[in-house]
Short mmCIF file of C-alpha atoms in Angstrom, two decimals:
data_model
loop_
_atom_site.label_atom_id
_atom_site.label_comp_id
_atom_site.label_asym_id
_atom_site.label_seq_id
_atom_site.Cartn_x
_atom_site.Cartn_y
_atom_site.Cartn_z
CA MET I 76 11.82 -20.80 -9.96
CA ASN I 77 14.27 -19.60 -7.32
CA ARG I 78 12.39 -17.80 -4.53
CA PRO I 79 14.79 -17.10 -1.66
CA PRO I 80 13.49 -16.22 1.81
CA LEU I 81 13.48 -12.72 3.22
CA ASP I 82 16.72 -11.81 4.98
CA ILE I 83 15.40 -11.04 8.48
CA GLU I 84 18.84 -10.19 9.85
CA ARG I 85 19.39 -7.65 7.09
CA LEU I 86 15.98 -6.12 7.78
CA ARG I 87 16.62 -5.83 11.52
CA ARG I 88 20.10 -4.44 10.98
CA ALA I 89 18.72 -1.78 8.64
CA LEU I 90 16.30 -0.59 11.33
CA THR I 91 19.26 0.28 13.55
CA GLU I 92 21.68 1.50 10.86
CA THR I 93 19.44 3.54 8.51
CA PRO I 94 18.22 6.86 9.98
CA GLU I 95 14.84 6.85 8.19
CA LEU I 96 14.12 3.30 9.33
CA ALA I 97 14.59 4.20 13.00
CA PHE I 98 10.91 5.22 12.68
CA PHE I 99 10.04 1.52 13.10
CA THR I 100 10.43 -0.24 16.44
CA GLY I 101 10.72 -3.77 15.11
CA VAL I 102 10.25 -6.16 12.22
CA GLU I 103 9.02 -9.75 12.38
CA VAL I 104 8.84 -12.43 9.69
CA VAL I 105 6.61 -15.52 9.90
CA GLU I 106 6.63 -18.42 7.48
CA SER I 107 2.87 -18.49 7.01
CA THR I 108 -0.25 -16.82 8.40
CA GLY I 109 -3.85 -16.20 7.54
CA SER I 110 -3.55 -12.41 7.36
CA THR I 111 -0.77 -10.11 8.55
CA ASN I 112 -3.33 -7.33 8.98
CA ALA I 113 -5.51 -9.51 11.21
CA ASP I 114 -2.47 -10.57 13.24
CA LEU I 115 -1.49 -6.97 13.99
CA LEU I 116 -5.06 -5.88 14.67
CA ALA I 117 -5.20 -8.63 17.32
CA ARG I 118 -2.17 -7.06 19.02
CA ALA I 119 -3.41 -3.47 18.90
CA ASP I 120 -4.66 -3.56 22.52
CA ASP I 121 -1.05 -3.86 23.69
CA PRO I 122 0.10 -0.25 24.22
CA GLU I 123 3.72 -1.30 23.66
CA VAL I 124 3.00 -2.28 20.06
CA ASP I 125 3.64 0.70 17.78
CA ARG I 126 5.36 1.11 14.41
CA LEU I 127 5.82 -2.64 14.23
CA VAL I 128 6.25 -4.39 10.86
CA LEU I 129 5.02 -7.94 10.24
CA LEU I 130 5.85 -9.91 7.09
CA ALA I 131 4.69 -13.36 5.98
CA GLU I 132 6.43 -15.58 3.48
CA ALA I 133 2.98 -16.97 2.61
CA GLN I 134 -0.45 -15.55 3.37
CA GLU I 135 -3.48 -17.83 3.20
CA GLN I 136 -6.40 -15.48 3.91
CA GLY I 137 -5.26 -12.07 2.73
CA ARG I 138 -7.92 -9.41 2.44
CA GLY I 139 -8.10 -6.59 -0.05
CA ARG I 140 -10.41 -3.66 -0.55
CA LEU I 141 -14.15 -4.38 -0.69
CA ALA I 142 -13.60 -7.62 1.29
CA ARG I 143 -11.85 -9.41 -1.59
CA GLN I 144 -9.77 -12.39 -0.46
CA TRP I 145 -6.58 -13.77 -1.93
CA ALA I 146 -3.76 -16.15 -1.04
CA SER I 147 -0.09 -15.88 -1.95
CA PRO I 148 2.24 -18.67 -3.03
CA PRO I 149 5.22 -18.94 -0.66
CA ARG I 150 7.92 -16.29 -1.24
CA ALA I 151 6.33 -15.01 -4.46
CA GLN I 152 4.96 -11.79 -3.01
CA ILE I 153 5.58 -9.22 -0.34
CA SER I 154 2.86 -9.56 2.31
CA LEU I 155 3.55 -6.78 4.77
CA SER I 156 1.58 -5.01 7.48
CA MET I 157 2.60 -2.23 9.83
CA LEU I 158 0.81 -0.92 12.91
CA VAL I 159 1.08 2.83 13.46
CA ARG I 160 -0.39 4.75 16.40
CA THR I 161 -2.04 7.93 15.17
CA ALA I 162 -1.98 10.18 18.24
CA GLY I 163 -2.34 13.81 17.20
CA LEU I 164 -3.92 12.99 13.85
CA ASP I 165 -7.46 14.30 13.39
CA PRO I 166 -9.71 11.28 12.69
CA GLU I 167 -11.12 13.18 9.71
CA LEU I 168 -7.67 12.97 8.09
CA LEU I 169 -7.29 9.20 8.47
CA GLY I 170 -8.43 8.73 4.88
CA TRP I 171 -5.18 10.30 3.73
CA LEU I 172 -3.07 7.54 5.29
CA PRO I 173 -3.78 4.88 2.61
CA LEU I 174 -3.20 7.53 -0.07
CA LEU I 175 0.14 8.37 1.53
CA THR I 176 0.98 4.67 1.62
CA GLY I 177 0.11 4.26 -2.06
CA THR I 178 2.36 7.19 -2.93
CA ALA I 179 5.19 5.60 -0.94
CA VAL I 180 4.71 2.22 -2.67
CA VAL I 181 4.87 3.84 -6.12
CA ASP I 182 8.09 5.66 -5.24
CA ALA I 183 9.63 2.53 -3.73
CA LEU I 184 8.90 0.41 -6.79
CA ARG I 185 10.15 3.09 -9.15
CA SER I 186 13.40 3.62 -7.25
CA ALA I 187 14.13 -0.05 -6.52
CA THR I 188 13.21 -1.56 -9.89
CA GLY I 189 12.72 1.23 -12.43
CA VAL I 190 9.18 0.13 -13.32
CA PRO I 191 6.72 2.89 -14.36
CA ALA I 192 4.44 2.36 -11.35
CA ALA I 193 1.38 4.59 -10.96
CA LEU I 194 -1.72 4.77 -8.79
CA LYS I 195 -5.32 3.94 -9.55
CA TRP I 196 -7.53 5.77 -7.07
CA PRO I 197 -7.52 5.25 -4.22
CA ASN I 198 -4.44 3.09 -3.73
CA ASP I 199 -4.07 0.26 -6.24
CA VAL I 200 -0.60 0.30 -7.78
CA LEU I 201 -0.43 -0.33 -11.53
CA ILE I 202 2.26 -1.02 -14.08
CA GLU I 203 1.04 -0.20 -17.59
CA GLY I 204 -2.57 -0.61 -16.49
CA ARG I 205 -2.17 -3.90 -14.62
CA LYS I 206 -2.29 -4.22 -10.83
CA VAL I 207 1.01 -5.10 -9.18
CA ALA I 208 0.24 -4.05 -5.60
CA GLY I 209 -2.67 -3.30 -3.31
CA ILE I 210 -3.12 -1.59 0.03
CA LEU I 211 -5.63 -2.12 2.82
CA ALA I 212 -5.93 0.20 5.83
CA GLU I 213 -7.85 -0.97 8.90
CA VAL I 214 -8.48 1.03 12.06
CA ALA I 215 -8.08 -0.48 15.52
CA ALA I 216 -10.19 1.48 17.99
CA GLY I 217 -9.29 1.81 21.64
CA PRO I 218 -7.65 4.12 24.15
CA ARG I 219 -4.62 4.41 21.86
CA PRO I 220 -6.03 4.33 18.32
CA ALA I 221 -3.94 2.65 15.65
CA VAL I 222 -4.09 2.01 11.94
CA VAL I 223 -2.79 -1.19 10.39
CA MET I 224 -1.56 -0.66 6.84
CA GLY I 225 -1.35 -3.80 4.73
CA ILE I 226 0.71 -3.87 1.53
CA GLY I 227 0.74 -6.74 -0.95
CA VAL I 228 3.16 -6.70 -3.89
CA ASN I 229 3.29 -9.32 -6.65
CA VAL I 230 6.99 -10.03 -7.02
CA SER I 231 7.76 -13.28 -8.86
CA LEU I 232 4.30 -14.60 -9.69
CA GLY I 233 4.02 -16.29 -13.06
CA ALA I 234 1.10 -15.68 -15.39
CA ASP I 235 -0.64 -18.83 -14.13
CA GLU I 236 -0.31 -17.71 -10.49
CA LEU I 237 -1.88 -14.27 -10.77
CA PRO I 238 -4.92 -13.71 -8.52
CA VAL I 239 -6.91 -12.03 -11.33
CA PRO I 240 -6.34 -11.74 -15.09
CA HIS I 241 -5.72 -7.97 -14.98
CA ALA I 242 -2.88 -8.31 -12.45
CA THR I 243 0.84 -8.49 -13.11
CA SER I 244 4.09 -9.04 -11.22
CA LEU I 245 7.53 -7.49 -11.22
CA THR I 246 8.92 -10.60 -12.92
CA LEU I 247 6.29 -10.38 -15.66
CA CYS I 248 7.31 -6.74 -16.11
CA ASP I 249 10.87 -7.87 -16.89
CA VAL I 250 12.45 -7.02 -13.55
CA PRO I 251 15.30 -9.54 -13.36
CA ASP I 252 15.54 -11.48 -10.08
CA PRO I 253 13.72 -8.94 -7.87
CA ASP I 254 15.19 -8.87 -4.36
CA ARG I 255 12.25 -8.95 -1.93
CA THR I 256 14.38 -7.85 1.02
CA GLU I 257 15.59 -4.82 -0.92
CA LEU I 258 12.01 -4.05 -1.94
CA VAL I 259 10.79 -4.25 1.66
CA LEU I 260 13.51 -1.83 2.75
CA ALA I 261 12.52 0.56 -0.03
CA LEU I 262 8.83 0.34 0.96
CA LEU I 263 9.55 0.99 4.63
CA THR I 264 11.95 3.84 3.87
CA GLU I 265 9.49 5.66 1.61
CA PHE I 266 6.62 5.20 4.05
CA ALA I 267 8.65 6.40 7.04
CA ARG I 268 9.89 9.42 5.11
CA ARG I 269 6.45 10.49 3.94
CA TYR I 270 4.74 9.82 7.27
CA THR I 271 7.28 11.77 9.33
CA THR I 272 7.20 14.66 6.86
CA TRP I 273 3.40 14.74 7.08
CA ARG I 274 3.46 14.57 10.89
CA ASP I 275 6.13 17.27 11.16
CA SER I 276 4.08 19.57 8.90
CA GLY I 277 1.25 19.48 11.44
CA TRP I 278 -0.67 17.01 9.24
CA ASP I 279 -0.98 19.50 6.38
CA THR I 280 -2.37 17.67 3.35
CA ALA I 281 -1.50 20.15 0.57
CA THR I 282 1.96 18.75 -0.23
CA LEU I 283 0.74 15.17 0.18
CA ALA I 284 -2.16 15.81 -2.19
CA ASP I 285 0.16 17.28 -4.83
CA ALA I 286 2.46 14.24 -4.61
CA TYR I 287 -0.52 11.92 -4.93
CA ARG I 288 -1.87 13.78 -7.97
CA GLU I 289 1.50 13.50 -9.73
CA ARG I 290 1.41 9.70 -9.38
CA CYS I 291 -2.28 9.04 -10.01
CA ALA I 292 -3.10 7.62 -13.44
CA THR I 293 -6.84 7.93 -12.74
CA LEU I 294 -6.93 11.71 -12.93
CA GLY I 295 -7.93 13.04 -16.33
CA THR I 296 -9.20 9.60 -17.36
CA PRO I 297 -12.75 8.47 -18.23
CA VAL I 298 -13.84 6.15 -15.43
CA ARG I 299 -16.74 4.06 -14.22
CA ALA I 300 -17.30 3.96 -10.46
CA GLU I 301 -19.25 1.07 -8.95
CA LEU I 302 -20.52 2.63 -5.74
CA PRO I 303 -21.46 1.02 -2.42
CA GLY I 304 -25.11 0.06 -2.62
CA GLY I 305 -24.96 -0.76 -6.31
CA GLY I 306 -24.93 2.68 -7.94
CA LEU I 307 -22.88 3.51 -11.03
CA LEU I 308 -21.21 6.78 -11.95
CA THR I 309 -19.41 7.44 -15.22
CA GLY I 310 -17.39 10.49 -16.17
CA ILE I 311 -13.97 12.11 -16.20
CA ALA I 312 -11.96 11.76 -12.98
CA ARG I 313 -10.84 15.35 -12.76
CA ASP I 314 -9.24 15.70 -9.31
CA ILE I 315 -9.21 14.73 -5.65
CA ASP I 316 -10.71 17.04 -3.04
CA SER I 317 -9.40 18.13 0.37
CA ALA I 318 -10.56 14.82 1.89
CA GLY I 319 -8.88 12.68 -0.77
CA ARG I 320 -12.20 11.82 -2.43
CA LEU I 321 -12.26 11.33 -6.20
CA LEU I 322 -14.12 14.02 -8.13
CA ILE I 323 -15.95 12.55 -11.12
CA GLY I 324 -17.53 15.48 -12.86
CA GLU I 325 -19.14 17.35 -9.95
CA GLU I 326 -19.62 14.26 -7.78
CA ALA I 327 -17.25 13.36 -4.91
CA VAL I 328 -16.68 9.62 -4.50
CA ALA I 329 -15.43 8.45 -1.11
CA ALA I 330 -15.47 4.71 -1.85
CA GLY I 331 -16.03 2.56 -4.89
CA ASP I 332 -14.53 0.23 -7.44
CA ILE I 333 -12.98 2.31 -10.22
CA THR I 334 -12.49 1.11 -13.78
CA HIS I 335 -10.41 3.11 -16.24
CA LEU I 336 -12.33 3.39 -19.53
CA ARG I 337 -11.16 3.90 -23.07
CA PRO I 338 -12.35 7.21 -24.56
CA ASN I 339 -15.11 5.49 -26.61
CA GLU I 340 -16.46 3.33 -23.78
#
């Protein structure tokens, strides 16, 4: 299978030539690393590091939500992290940042490939019920707080390379020869657009919440939530609240592993 490398020169040129991408201060590509998130978290103490994008052609110790680990075959995925300083953002609103990122990923995949991407709360990206992308947000504390947003997208993985049976890839969804460089540019453009709009609104969450609801396949669906500590909650996911928590019946869930159920389950 032909898996060309990312075009780093094209990425860097786009940061200077595309107005939306001027949001980012730089982009770096490494051939292999343990975790792009961990690499950027290690650089968060440097006050000069802000709005920096790091990509890896292969990632050996990637981390997902709930401490799940995974590794990517070389050039078969997008393994991307970006460090964003969050000055001016109320810490109580930080939970909206991964939801914003998920919304941006859905829009980028739809616009760049035409796939019917949707969200599973909080920020797994699905195509026809199978996971194609995941997002992990990690906070770096310090005098200049930062959040590192990690995005992993399955691009050209074959069925025998999927990390879990319920995953998929763009190639398996009949996207012919997906261009990873083009996809990265779409991801960065959508994130920058949504983040700057949110910032310029004074961090108002109403518009962001409406956009998230429109893209979330979980809402209106029977679900089972496996909660931290081992609890289970089953019911209809009816909405998200003002903090981005999932409302299952009358219960607000801030964290958990969500499974979409069939009506008779």
